[in-house]
Coordinates of C-alpha atoms and ligand atoms in Angstrom, one line a residue:
X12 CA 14.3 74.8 98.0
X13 CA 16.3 73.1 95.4
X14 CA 19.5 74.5 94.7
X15 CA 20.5 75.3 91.1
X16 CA 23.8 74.5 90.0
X17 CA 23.8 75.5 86.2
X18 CA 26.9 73.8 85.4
X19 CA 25.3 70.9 85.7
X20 CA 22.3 72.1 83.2
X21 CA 20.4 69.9 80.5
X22 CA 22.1 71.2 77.1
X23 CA 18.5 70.8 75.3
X24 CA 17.1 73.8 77.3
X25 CA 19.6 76.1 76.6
X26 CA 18.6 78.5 73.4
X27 CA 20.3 78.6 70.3
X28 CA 23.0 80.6 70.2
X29 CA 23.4 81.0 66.4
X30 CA 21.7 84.6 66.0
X31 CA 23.4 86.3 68.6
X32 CA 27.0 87.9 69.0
X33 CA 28.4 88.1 72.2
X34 CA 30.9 90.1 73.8
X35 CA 33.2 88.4 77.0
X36 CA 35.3 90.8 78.8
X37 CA 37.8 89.1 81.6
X38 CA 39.5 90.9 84.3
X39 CA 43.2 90.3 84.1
X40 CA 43.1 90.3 88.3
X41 CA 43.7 86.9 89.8
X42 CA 44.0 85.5 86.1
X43 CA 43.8 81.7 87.0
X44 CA 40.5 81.7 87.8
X45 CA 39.3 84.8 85.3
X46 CA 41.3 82.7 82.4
X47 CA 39.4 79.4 83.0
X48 CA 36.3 81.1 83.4
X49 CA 37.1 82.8 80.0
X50 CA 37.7 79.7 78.5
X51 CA 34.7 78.2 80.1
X52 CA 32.4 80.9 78.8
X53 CA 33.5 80.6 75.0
X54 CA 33.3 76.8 75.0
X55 CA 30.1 76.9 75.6
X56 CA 28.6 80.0 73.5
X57 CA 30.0 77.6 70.5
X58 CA 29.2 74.5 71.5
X59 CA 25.6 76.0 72.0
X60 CA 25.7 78.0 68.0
X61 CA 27.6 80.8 68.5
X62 CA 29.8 81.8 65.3
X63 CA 33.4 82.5 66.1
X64 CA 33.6 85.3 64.4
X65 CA 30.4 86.6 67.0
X66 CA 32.0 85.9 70.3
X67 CA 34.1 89.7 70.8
X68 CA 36.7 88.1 74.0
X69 CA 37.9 91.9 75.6
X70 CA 40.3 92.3 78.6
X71 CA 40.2 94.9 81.5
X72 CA 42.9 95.4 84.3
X73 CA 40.3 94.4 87.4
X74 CA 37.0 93.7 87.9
X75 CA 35.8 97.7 88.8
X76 CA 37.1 98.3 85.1
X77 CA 34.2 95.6 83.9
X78 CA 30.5 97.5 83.9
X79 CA 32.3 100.9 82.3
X80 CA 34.0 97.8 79.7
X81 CA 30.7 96.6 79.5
X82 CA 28.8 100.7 78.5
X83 CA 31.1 101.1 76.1
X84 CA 30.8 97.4 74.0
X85 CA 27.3 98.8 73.8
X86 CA 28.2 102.2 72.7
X87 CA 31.1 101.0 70.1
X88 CA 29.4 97.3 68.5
X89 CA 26.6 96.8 66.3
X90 CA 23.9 94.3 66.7
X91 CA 25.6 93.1 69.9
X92 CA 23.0 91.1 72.3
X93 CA 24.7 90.2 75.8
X94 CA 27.9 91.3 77.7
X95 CA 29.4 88.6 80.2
X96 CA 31.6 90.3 82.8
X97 CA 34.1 87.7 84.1
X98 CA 35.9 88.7 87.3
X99 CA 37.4 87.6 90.5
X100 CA 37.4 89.3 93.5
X101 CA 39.5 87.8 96.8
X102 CA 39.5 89.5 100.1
X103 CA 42.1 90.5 101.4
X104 CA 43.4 92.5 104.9
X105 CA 41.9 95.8 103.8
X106 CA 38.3 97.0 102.5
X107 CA 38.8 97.2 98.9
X108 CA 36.8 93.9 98.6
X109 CA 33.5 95.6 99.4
X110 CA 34.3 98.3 97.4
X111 CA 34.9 96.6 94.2
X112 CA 32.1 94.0 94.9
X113 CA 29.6 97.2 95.8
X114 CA 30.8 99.5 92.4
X115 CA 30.7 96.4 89.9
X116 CA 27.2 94.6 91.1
X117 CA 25.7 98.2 90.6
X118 CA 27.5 99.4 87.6
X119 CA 26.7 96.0 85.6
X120 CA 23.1 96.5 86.6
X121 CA 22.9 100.2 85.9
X122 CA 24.6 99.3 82.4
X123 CA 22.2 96.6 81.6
X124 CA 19.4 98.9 82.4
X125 CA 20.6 102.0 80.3
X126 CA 20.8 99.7 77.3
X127 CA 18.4 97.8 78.5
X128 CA 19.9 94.8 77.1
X129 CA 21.7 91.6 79.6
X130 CA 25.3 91.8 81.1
X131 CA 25.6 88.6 83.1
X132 CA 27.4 88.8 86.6
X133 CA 29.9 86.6 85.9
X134 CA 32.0 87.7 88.8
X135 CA 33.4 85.5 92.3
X136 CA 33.3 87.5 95.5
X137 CA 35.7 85.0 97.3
X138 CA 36.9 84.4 100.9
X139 CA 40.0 82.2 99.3
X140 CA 41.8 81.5 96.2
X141 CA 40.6 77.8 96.7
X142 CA 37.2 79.1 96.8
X143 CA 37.1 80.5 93.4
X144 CA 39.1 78.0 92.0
X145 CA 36.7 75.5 93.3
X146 CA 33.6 77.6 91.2
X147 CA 36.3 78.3 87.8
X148 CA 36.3 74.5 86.8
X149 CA 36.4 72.8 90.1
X150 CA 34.2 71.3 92.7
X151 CA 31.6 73.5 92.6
X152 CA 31.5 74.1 88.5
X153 CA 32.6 76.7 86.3
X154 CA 30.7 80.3 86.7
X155 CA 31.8 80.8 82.8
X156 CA 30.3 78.2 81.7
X157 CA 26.9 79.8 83.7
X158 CA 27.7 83.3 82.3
X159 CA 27.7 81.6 78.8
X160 CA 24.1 79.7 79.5
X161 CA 22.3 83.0 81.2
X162 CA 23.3 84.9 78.5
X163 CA 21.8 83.0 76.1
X164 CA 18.6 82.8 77.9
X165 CA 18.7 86.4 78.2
X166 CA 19.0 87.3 74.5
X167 CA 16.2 84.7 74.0
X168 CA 13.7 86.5 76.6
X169 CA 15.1 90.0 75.2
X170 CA 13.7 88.6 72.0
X171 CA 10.4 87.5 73.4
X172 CA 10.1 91.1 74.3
X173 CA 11.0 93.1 71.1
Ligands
LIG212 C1 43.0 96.9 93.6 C2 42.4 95.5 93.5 C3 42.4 94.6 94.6 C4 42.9 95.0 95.9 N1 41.9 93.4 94.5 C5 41.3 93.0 93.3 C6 40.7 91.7 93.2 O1 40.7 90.9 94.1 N2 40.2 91.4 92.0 C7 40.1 92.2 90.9 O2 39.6 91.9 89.9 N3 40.7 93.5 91.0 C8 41.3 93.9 92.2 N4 41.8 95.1 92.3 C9 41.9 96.0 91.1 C10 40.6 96.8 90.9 O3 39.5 96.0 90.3 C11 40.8 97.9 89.8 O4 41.4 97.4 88.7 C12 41.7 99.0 90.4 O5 41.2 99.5 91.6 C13 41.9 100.2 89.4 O6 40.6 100.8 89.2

């Protein structure tokens, strides 16, 4: 099977972003990698018709903190269409890496599914720093930059729906 790398992605098939706003919430954990994926993510809702004034950029302490982040953008903004959760998870000596990986791949899902509206697992579940350095604007792409794309597929297919 092929495999898809969407930062590499044909900018004609991506939707317009210009009808949607947009919330981005970054963990502040392992920020070199979060910040670039940050960045990533923004560039490309505008370059792809997002207002400024329609992309909400939030931060939380880690990356647990990012579906309850995610409920309450819901809860607290009008006419808001997709939540991108940026985080960074590395392992380290002890077990917290499952735990955080396990609570925020379930807690983004269970969000998205209460509001039933997208948040986009924007979120590297590393072995190494170099390993999510290497998918936050290096070798392997930028996973903000994907986050930003899926997102906007997601609020056209919600639309296709409604
Ligand atoms: C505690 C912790 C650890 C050990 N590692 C990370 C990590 O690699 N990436 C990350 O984003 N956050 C980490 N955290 C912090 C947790 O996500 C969370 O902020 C705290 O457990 C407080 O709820």
């Amino acid at each position: 099977m092929k495999k898809t790398n969407l930062s590499d992605y044909d900018p004609s098939a991506v939707p317009d972003g210009s009808p949607y706003t947009i919330a981005v919430v970054a963990a502040e954990w392992n920020p070199e990698v979060t910040n670039a994926m940050l960045e990533g993510a923004v560039e490309t809702l505008k370059e792809h018709g997002v207002k400024t004034e329609n992309v909400i950029v939030r931060h939380v302490p880690g990356t647990f903190e990012l579906s309850t982040a995610a409920d309450l953008l819901y809860h607290f903004t009008p006419r808001l269409n997709a939540v991108i959760c940026i985080g960074c998870v590395i392992q380290g000596e002890t077990r917290h890496f499952e735990f955080i990986c396990q609570a925020v791949s379930q807690g983004i899902t269970n969000v998205s599914l209460k509001h039933g509206r997208p948040v986009i697992f924007s979120v590297l579940t590393c072995d190494t720093m170099q390993q999510a350095l290497d998918r936050a604007g290096g070798k392997h792409g930028n996973k903000g930059v994907e986050g930003a794309i899926t997102a906007l597929k997601m609020c056209k297919f919600y639309r296709e729906c409604v």
